[in-house]
């Protein structure tokens, strides 16, 4: 399926490469729902329990740590508009696949990193989960009764919120690209 054969939608002329885990899969799912041609990049031997978040996406299995996997990924970058990723900070940089390197291949590329605590700062390497993000982000504070302990909201609300913000940022960066011709990095 090429872009012209895509199922339509406001973003049907765009292609996204999806390198996310459960923190970011909803972002690329939202983009797919709006018509984007999303290609999910799976790691060999990994099965996702989140198949509902991969609906509407095509997929390819690549080992980005191998020379051949990197070559194929760099070829895909030439045709991509967006990369959504949720690796640990520094992982893609160690592979030579960070935004600075990818934007040399495709200066119009928009890349969004959806990580636990961002790419920089004192918490960048801390591990987290949706419950920790709900607590630190204040969602648990507003759940429950005032005189009872905080409650975790149902589902993965912090991850869903992060994906909504990332999707909005991606769409704004694509809009800006129409004026400037340049991509952006969103952390």
Coordinates of N, CA and C in Angstrom, one line a residue:
X1 N 0.9 -1.2 0.0 CA 0.0 0.0 0.0 C 0.9 1.2 0.0
X2 N 0.7 2.1 -0.9 CA 1.4 3.4 -0.9 C 0.6 4.5 -0.3
X3 N 1.1 5.7 -0.2 CA 0.4 6.8 0.4 C -0.9 7.1 -0.3
X4 N -0.9 7.0 -1.6 CA -2.1 7.4 -2.4 C -3.2 6.3 -2.2
X5 N -2.9 5.1 -1.8 CA -3.9 4.1 -1.6 C -4.3 4.0 -0.1
X6 N -3.8 4.9 0.7 CA -4.1 5.0 2.1 C -5.6 5.2 2.3
X7 N -6.2 4.9 3.4 CA -7.6 4.9 3.6 C -8.2 6.2 3.7
X8 N -7.5 7.3 3.6 CA -8.0 8.6 3.6 C -7.9 9.2 5.0
X9 N -8.3 10.4 5.2 CA -8.2 11.1 6.5 C -7.3 12.3 6.3
X10 N -7.4 13.2 7.3 CA -6.7 14.5 7.3 C -5.2 14.3 7.2
X11 N -4.6 13.2 7.6 CA -3.2 13.1 7.6 C -2.7 12.0 6.6
X12 N -3.6 11.7 5.6 CA -3.3 10.6 4.7 C -2.1 10.8 3.8
X13 N -1.5 12.0 3.7 CA -0.4 12.2 2.9 C 0.9 12.0 3.7
X14 N 0.8 11.5 4.9 CA 2.0 11.4 5.8 C 2.3 10.0 6.1
X15 N 3.6 9.7 6.4 CA 4.1 8.4 6.9 C 4.8 8.6 8.2
X16 N 4.5 7.7 9.1 CA 5.0 7.6 10.5 C 5.8 6.3 10.7
X17 N 7.0 6.4 11.3 CA 7.6 5.2 11.7 C 7.5 5.1 13.2
X18 N 6.9 4.0 13.7 CA 6.6 3.8 15.1 C 7.6 2.9 15.8
X19 N 8.4 3.5 16.7 CA 9.4 2.8 17.5 C 9.0 2.9 19.0
X20 N 7.7 2.7 19.3 CA 7.2 3.0 20.7 C 6.9 1.6 21.4
X21 N 6.8 1.7 22.7 CA 6.3 0.7 23.5 C 5.0 1.2 24.1
X22 N 4.5 0.6 25.1 CA 3.2 0.9 25.7 C 3.0 2.4 26.0
X23 N 4.1 3.1 26.3 CA 4.1 4.5 26.6 C 3.6 5.3 25.4
X24 N 3.9 4.9 24.2 CA 3.7 5.7 23.0 C 2.9 5.1 21.9
X25 N 2.5 3.9 22.1 CA 1.7 3.2 21.0 C 0.4 3.9 20.6
X26 N -0.2 4.6 21.6 CA -1.5 5.2 21.3 C -1.3 6.5 20.4
X27 N -0.1 7.1 20.5 CA 0.2 8.2 19.7 C 0.2 7.8 18.2
X28 N 0.9 6.8 17.9 CA 0.9 6.4 16.5 C -0.4 5.8 16.1
X29 N -1.2 5.2 17.0 CA -2.5 4.7 16.7 C -3.4 5.9 16.3
X30 N -3.3 7.0 17.1 CA -4.1 8.2 16.8 C -3.8 8.7 15.4
X31 N -2.5 8.7 15.1 CA -2.0 9.2 13.8 C -2.6 8.2 12.7
X32 N -2.6 6.9 12.9 CA -3.1 6.0 12.0 C -4.6 6.2 11.8
X33 N -5.3 6.5 12.9 CA -6.8 6.7 12.8 C -7.1 8.0 12.0
X34 N -6.1 8.9 11.9 CA -6.3 10.1 11.1 C -5.8 10.0 9.7
X35 N -5.4 8.7 9.3 CA -5.1 8.4 8.0 C -3.6 8.3 7.7
X36 N -2.7 8.5 8.6 CA -1.3 8.4 8.4 C -0.9 6.9 8.1
X37 N 0.0 6.8 7.2 CA 0.5 5.4 6.9 C 1.6 5.2 8.0
X38 N 1.2 4.3 9.0 CA 2.1 4.1 10.1 C 2.8 2.7 9.9
X39 N 4.1 2.7 10.0 CA 4.8 1.5 9.9 C 5.4 1.2 11.2
X40 N 5.0 0.2 11.9 CA 5.5 -0.2 13.2 C 6.8 -1.0 13.0
X41 N 7.8 -0.6 13.7 CA 9.1 -1.2 13.7 C 9.2 -2.1 14.9
X42 N 9.1 -3.4 14.7 CA 9.1 -4.4 15.9 C 10.5 -4.9 16.0
X43 N 10.9 -5.2 17.3 CA 12.2 -5.8 17.6 C 12.0 -7.4 17.4
X44 N 13.0 -8.0 16.8 CA 12.9 -9.5 16.6 C 12.7 -10.2 17.9
X45 N 11.7 -11.1 17.9 CA 11.4 -12.0 19.1 C 10.5 -11.3 20.1
X46 N 10.1 -10.1 19.9 CA 9.2 -9.4 20.8 C 7.8 -9.5 20.4
X47 N 6.9 -9.9 21.3 CA 5.5 -9.9 21.0 C 4.8 -8.8 21.9
X48 N 3.9 -8.0 21.3 CA 3.3 -7.0 22.0 C 1.9 -7.4 22.6
X49 N 1.7 -7.2 23.9 CA 0.4 -7.5 24.4 C -0.6 -6.4 24.1
X50 N -0.2 -5.4 23.4 CA -1.0 -4.2 23.1 C -1.5 -4.2 21.6
X51 N -1.9 -5.3 21.1 CA -2.3 -5.4 19.7 C -3.4 -4.4 19.3
X52 N -4.3 -4.1 20.2 CA -5.4 -3.1 19.9 C -4.8 -1.7 19.6
X53 N -3.6 -1.4 20.1 CA -3.0 -0.1 19.8 C -2.2 -0.2 18.5
X54 N -2.1 -1.3 17.9 CA -1.4 -1.4 16.6 C -2.4 -1.6 15.4
X55 N -3.7 -1.5 15.7 CA -4.6 -1.6 14.6 C -4.4 -0.4 13.6
X56 N -4.5 -0.7 12.3 CA -4.4 0.3 11.3 C -2.9 0.6 10.9
X57 N -2.0 -0.2 11.5 CA -0.6 0.0 11.2 C 0.0 -1.2 10.4
X58 N 0.9 -0.9 9.5 CA 1.7 -2.0 8.9 C 2.9 -2.3 9.8
X59 N 3.6 -3.3 9.6 CA 4.8 -3.6 10.5 C 5.9 -4.3 9.7
X60 N 7.1 -4.1 10.3 CA 8.3 -4.7 9.8 C 9.1 -5.0 11.1
X61 N 9.8 -6.1 11.0 CA 10.7 -6.5 12.1 C 12.1 -6.1 11.7
X62 N 12.8 -5.3 12.6 CA 14.1 -4.9 12.3 C 14.9 -4.9 13.6
X63 N 16.2 -5.4 13.5 CA 17.1 -5.2 14.6 C 17.9 -4.0 14.4
X64 N 17.5 -2.9 15.1 CA 18.2 -1.6 14.9 C 19.6 -1.6 15.4
X65 N 20.0 -2.7 16.1 CA 21.4 -2.8 16.6 C 22.3 -3.4 15.6
X66 N 21.7 -4.0 14.5 CA 22.5 -4.6 13.5 C 22.8 -3.6 12.4
X67 N 23.9 -3.8 11.6 CA 24.2 -3.0 10.5 C 23.1 -3.0 9.4
X68 N 22.6 -4.2 9.1 CA 21.5 -4.3 8.1 C 20.2 -3.6 8.6
X69 N 19.9 -3.8 9.9 CA 18.7 -3.1 10.4 C 18.8 -1.6 10.3
X70 N 19.9 -1.1 10.6 CA 20.1 0.4 10.5 C 20.0 0.8 9.1
X71 N 20.6 0.1 8.1 CA 20.5 0.4 6.7 C 19.1 0.5 6.3
X72 N 18.3 -0.5 6.6 CA 16.9 -0.5 6.2 C 16.1 0.7 6.8
X73 N 16.4 0.9 8.1 CA 15.7 2.0 8.8 C 16.1 3.4 8.2
X74 N 17.3 3.6 7.9 CA 17.7 4.8 7.2 C 17.0 5.0 5.9
X75 N 16.8 3.9 5.1 CA 16.1 4.0 3.9 C 14.6 4.4 4.1
X76 N 14.1 3.9 5.2 CA 12.7 4.2 5.5 C 12.6 5.7 5.9
X77 N 13.6 6.2 6.6 CA 13.6 7.6 7.1 C 13.5 8.5 5.9
X78 N 14.1 8.2 4.7 CA 14.0 9.0 3.5 C 12.5 9.3 3.1
X79 N 11.6 8.4 3.4 CA 10.2 8.5 3.0 C 9.3 8.9 4.2
X80 N 9.9 9.0 5.3 CA 9.1 9.3 6.5 C 8.8 10.7 6.8
X81 N 7.7 11.1 7.4 CA 7.4 12.4 7.8 C 7.6 12.5 9.3
X82 N 7.3 11.4 10.0 CA 7.3 11.4 11.5 C 8.0 10.1 12.0
X83 N 8.7 10.2 13.1 CA 9.2 9.1 13.9 C 8.7 9.3 15.3
X84 N 8.0 8.3 15.8 CA 7.6 8.3 17.3 C 8.4 7.2 17.9
X85 N 9.0 7.6 19.0 CA 9.9 6.6 19.7 C 9.8 6.7 21.2
X86 N 10.0 5.6 21.9 CA 10.0 5.6 23.4 C 11.1 4.8 24.0
X87 N 12.2 4.8 23.4 CA 13.4 4.1 23.9 C 14.0 4.9 25.1
X88 N 14.8 4.3 25.9 CA 15.5 4.9 27.0 C 16.3 6.1 26.4
X89 N 16.5 7.2 27.1 CA 17.3 8.3 26.6 C 18.7 7.8 26.3
X90 N 19.2 8.3 25.1 CA 20.6 7.9 24.7 C 20.7 6.7 23.9
X91 N 19.6 5.8 23.9 CA 19.7 4.5 23.1 C 19.9 4.8 21.6
X92 N 19.0 5.6 21.0 CA 19.1 5.9 19.6 C 20.4 6.7 19.2
X93 N 20.8 7.5 20.1 CA 22.0 8.3 19.9 C 23.2 7.3 19.8
X94 N 23.3 6.3 20.7 CA 24.4 5.3 20.7 C 24.4 4.5 19.4
X95 N 23.2 4.4 18.8 CA 23.1 3.6 17.5 C 23.3 4.5 16.3
X96 N 23.5 5.8 16.5 CA 23.6 6.8 15.4 C 22.3 7.0 14.7
X97 N 21.2 6.9 15.5 CA 19.9 7.0 14.9 C 19.1 8.1 15.6
X98 N 19.7 9.0 16.3 CA 19.1 10.1 17.0 C 18.6 11.2 16.0
X99 N 17.8 12.2 16.5 CA 17.3 13.1 15.6 C 18.3 13.9 14.8
X100 N 19.4 14.2 15.4 CA 20.5 15.0 14.7 C 21.0 14.2 13.5
X101 N 21.1 12.9 13.6 CA 21.6 12.1 12.5 C 20.5 11.9 11.5
X102 N 19.3 11.6 12.0 CA 18.2 11.3 11.0 C 17.8 12.5 10.2
X103 N 17.9 13.7 10.8 CA 17.5 14.9 10.1 C 18.5 15.3 9.1
X104 N 19.7 14.7 9.1 CA 20.7 14.9 8.0 C 20.2 14.1 6.8
X105 N 19.6 13.0 7.0 CA 19.0 12.2 5.9 C 17.7 12.8 5.4
X106 N 16.9 13.3 6.3 CA 15.6 13.9 6.0 C 15.4 15.1 6.8
X107 N 15.7 16.3 6.3 CA 15.6 17.6 7.1 C 14.1 17.9 7.4
X108 N 13.2 17.3 6.7 CA 11.8 17.6 7.0 C 11.2 16.7 8.1
X109 N 12.0 15.8 8.6 CA 11.5 14.9 9.6 C 11.1 15.5 10.9
X110 N 9.9 15.0 11.4 CA 9.5 15.4 12.7 C 9.6 14.2 13.6
X111 N 10.3 14.3 14.8 CA 10.5 13.2 15.6 C 10.0 13.5 17.0
X112 N 9.3 12.6 17.6 CA 8.8 12.8 19.0 C 9.3 11.6 19.9
X113 N 9.9 12.0 21.0 CA 10.3 11.0 22.0 C 9.3 11.0 23.2
X114 N 8.7 9.9 23.5 CA 7.8 9.7 24.6 C 8.5 8.8 25.6
X115 N 9.1 9.4 26.6 CA 9.9 8.7 27.6 C 9.4 9.0 29.0
X116 N 9.9 8.2 29.9 CA 9.5 8.4 31.3 C 9.6 9.8 31.8
X117 N 10.8 10.4 31.7 CA 11.1 11.7 32.2 C 11.9 12.6 31.3
X118 N 11.7 12.4 30.0 CA 12.4 13.2 29.0 C 13.8 12.8 28.7
X119 N 14.4 13.4 27.8 CA 15.8 13.1 27.3 C 16.9 13.7 28.1
X120 N 16.6 14.7 28.9 CA 17.6 15.4 29.7 C 17.1 15.6 31.1
X121 N 17.9 16.1 32.0 CA 17.5 16.4 33.3 C 17.8 15.3 34.3
X122 N 17.7 15.6 35.6 CA 18.1 14.7 36.6 C 17.4 13.3 36.7
X123 N 16.2 13.2 36.2 CA 15.4 12.0 36.2 C 15.4 11.2 34.9
X124 N 16.2 11.6 33.9 CA 16.1 11.1 32.6 C 16.3 9.5 32.5
X125 N 17.1 9.0 33.4 CA 17.4 7.5 33.4 C 16.6 6.8 34.4
X126 N 15.7 7.4 35.1 CA 14.8 6.7 36.1 C 13.8 5.9 35.4
X127 N 13.5 4.7 36.0 CA 12.5 3.8 35.5 C 11.1 4.4 36.0
X128 N 10.1 4.0 35.3 CA 8.7 4.4 35.7 C 7.7 3.5 35.2
X129 N 6.5 3.7 35.5 CA 5.3 3.0 35.0 C 4.2 4.0 35.0
X130 N 3.0 3.6 34.5 CA 1.9 4.5 34.4 C 1.5 5.0 35.8
X131 N 1.5 4.1 36.8 CA 1.1 4.5 38.2 C 2.0 5.6 38.7
X132 N 3.3 5.5 38.5 CA 4.3 6.5 39.0 C 4.0 7.8 38.3
X133 N 3.8 7.7 36.9 CA 3.5 8.9 36.2 C 2.2 9.6 36.6
X134 N 1.2 8.8 37.0 CA -0.1 9.3 37.5 C 0.2 10.0 38.8
X135 N 1.0 9.5 39.7 CA 1.3 10.1 41.0 C 2.1 11.4 40.8
X136 N 3.1 11.3 40.0 CA 4.0 12.5 39.9 C 3.3 13.6 39.1
X137 N 2.4 13.2 38.2 CA 1.7 14.2 37.3 C 0.5 14.8 37.9
X138 N 0.1 14.2 39.1 CA -1.1 14.8 39.8 C -2.4 14.1 39.5
X139 N -2.5 13.2 38.6 CA -3.8 12.5 38.3 C -4.3 11.7 39.5
X140 N -3.4 11.1 40.3 CA -3.9 10.4 41.4 C -4.4 11.3 42.5
X141 N -3.9 12.5 42.6 CA -4.3 13.5 43.6 C -5.8 13.9 43.4
X142 N -6.3 13.9 42.2 CA -7.6 14.4 41.9 C -8.6 13.2 41.9
X143 N -8.1 12.0 42.1 CA -9.0 10.8 42.1 C -9.3 10.4 43.5
X144 N -10.6 10.0 43.8 CA -11.0 9.5 45.1 C -11.6 10.6 45.9
X145 N -11.8 10.4 47.2 CA -12.4 11.3 48.1 C -11.4 12.1 48.8
X146 N -11.7 13.4 49.2 CA -10.7 14.2 49.9 C -10.0 13.6 51.1
X147 N -10.7 12.8 51.9 CA -10.1 12.3 53.1 C -9.6 10.9 53.0
X148 N -9.5 10.4 51.8 CA -9.0 9.0 51.5 C -7.7 9.1 50.7
X149 N -6.9 8.0 50.8 CA -5.6 8.1 50.0 C -5.9 8.2 48.5
X150 N -5.0 8.7 47.7 CA -5.2 8.9 46.3 C -5.4 7.6 45.6
X151 N -6.2 7.6 44.5 CA -6.5 6.4 43.7 C -5.8 6.5 42.3
X152 N -5.4 5.4 41.8 CA -4.9 5.4 40.4 C -6.1 5.4 39.5
X153 N -6.1 6.3 38.5 CA -7.2 6.2 37.5 C -7.2 4.9 36.7
X154 N -8.3 4.6 36.2 CA -8.5 3.3 35.4 C -7.6 3.4 34.2
X155 N -7.0 2.2 33.9 CA -6.2 2.1 32.6 C -4.9 2.8 32.7
X156 N -4.3 3.1 31.6 CA -3.0 3.8 31.5 C -3.2 5.3 31.2
X157 N -3.8 6.0 32.1 CA -4.2 7.4 31.8 C -3.0 8.3 31.6
X158 N -1.9 8.1 32.3 CA -0.7 8.9 32.1 C -0.1 8.7 30.8
X159 N 0.0 7.4 30.4 CA 0.5 7.1 29.0 C -0.4 7.7 28.0
X160 N -1.7 7.6 28.1 CA -2.7 8.1 27.2 C -2.6 9.6 27.1
X161 N -2.4 10.3 28.2 CA -2.2 11.7 28.2 C -0.9 12.1 27.5
X162 N 0.1 11.4 27.7 CA 1.4 11.7 27.1 C 1.3 11.5 25.6
X163 N 0.5 10.5 25.1 CA 0.3 10.3 23.7 C -0.5 11.4 23.1
X164 N -1.5 11.9 23.8 CA -2.3 13.0 23.3 C -1.5 14.2 23.1
X165 N -0.6 14.5 24.1 CA 0.3 15.7 23.9 C 1.3 15.5 22.8
X166 N 1.8 14.3 22.7 CA 2.8 14.0 21.6 C 2.1 14.1 20.2
X167 N 0.9 13.6 20.1 CA 0.2 13.7 18.8 C -0.1 15.1 18.5
X168 N -0.5 15.9 19.4 CA -0.7 17.4 19.2 C 0.6 18.0 18.8
X169 N 1.7 17.8 19.5 CA 2.9 18.3 19.1 C 3.4 18.0 17.7
X170 N 3.2 16.7 17.4 CA 3.5 16.2 16.0 C 2.7 17.0 15.0
X171 N 1.4 17.1 15.2 CA 0.6 17.8 14.2 C 1.0 19.3 14.1
X172 N 1.3 19.9 15.2 CA 1.8 21.3 15.2 C 3.1 21.5 14.4
X173 N 4.0 20.5 14.7 CA 5.3 20.5 14.0 C 5.1 20.3 12.5
X174 N 4.2 19.4 12.1 CA 3.9 19.2 10.7 C 3.3 20.5 10.0
X175 N 2.4 21.2 10.8 CA 1.9 22.4 10.3 C 3.0 23.5 10.1
X176 N 3.9 23.6 11.1 CA 5.0 24.5 11.0 C 5.9 24.2 9.8
X177 N 6.0 22.9 9.5 CA 6.9 22.5 8.4 C 6.4 23.0 7.1
X178 N 5.1 23.2 7.0 CA 4.6 23.7 5.7 C 5.1 25.1 5.5
X179 N 5.4 25.9 6.5 CA 5.9 27.3 6.4 C 7.4 27.3 6.3
X180 N 8.1 26.5 7.1 CA 9.5 26.6 7.2 C 10.3 25.6 6.3
X181 N 9.6 24.5 6.0 CA 10.3 23.4 5.3 C 11.2 22.5 6.1
X182 N 11.2 22.8 7.4 CA 12.1 22.1 8.4 C 11.3 21.2 9.3
X183 N 11.8 20.1 9.7 CA 11.3 19.3 10.7 C 11.6 19.8 12.1
X184 N 11.2 19.0 13.1 CA 11.4 19.4 14.5 C 11.6 18.2 15.3
X185 N 12.2 18.4 16.5 CA 12.4 17.3 17.5 C 11.5 17.7 18.7
X186 N 10.7 16.8 19.1 CA 9.7 17.0 20.2 C 10.1 16.0 21.3
X187 N 10.4 16.5 22.5 CA 10.7 15.7 23.7 C 9.7 15.8 24.7

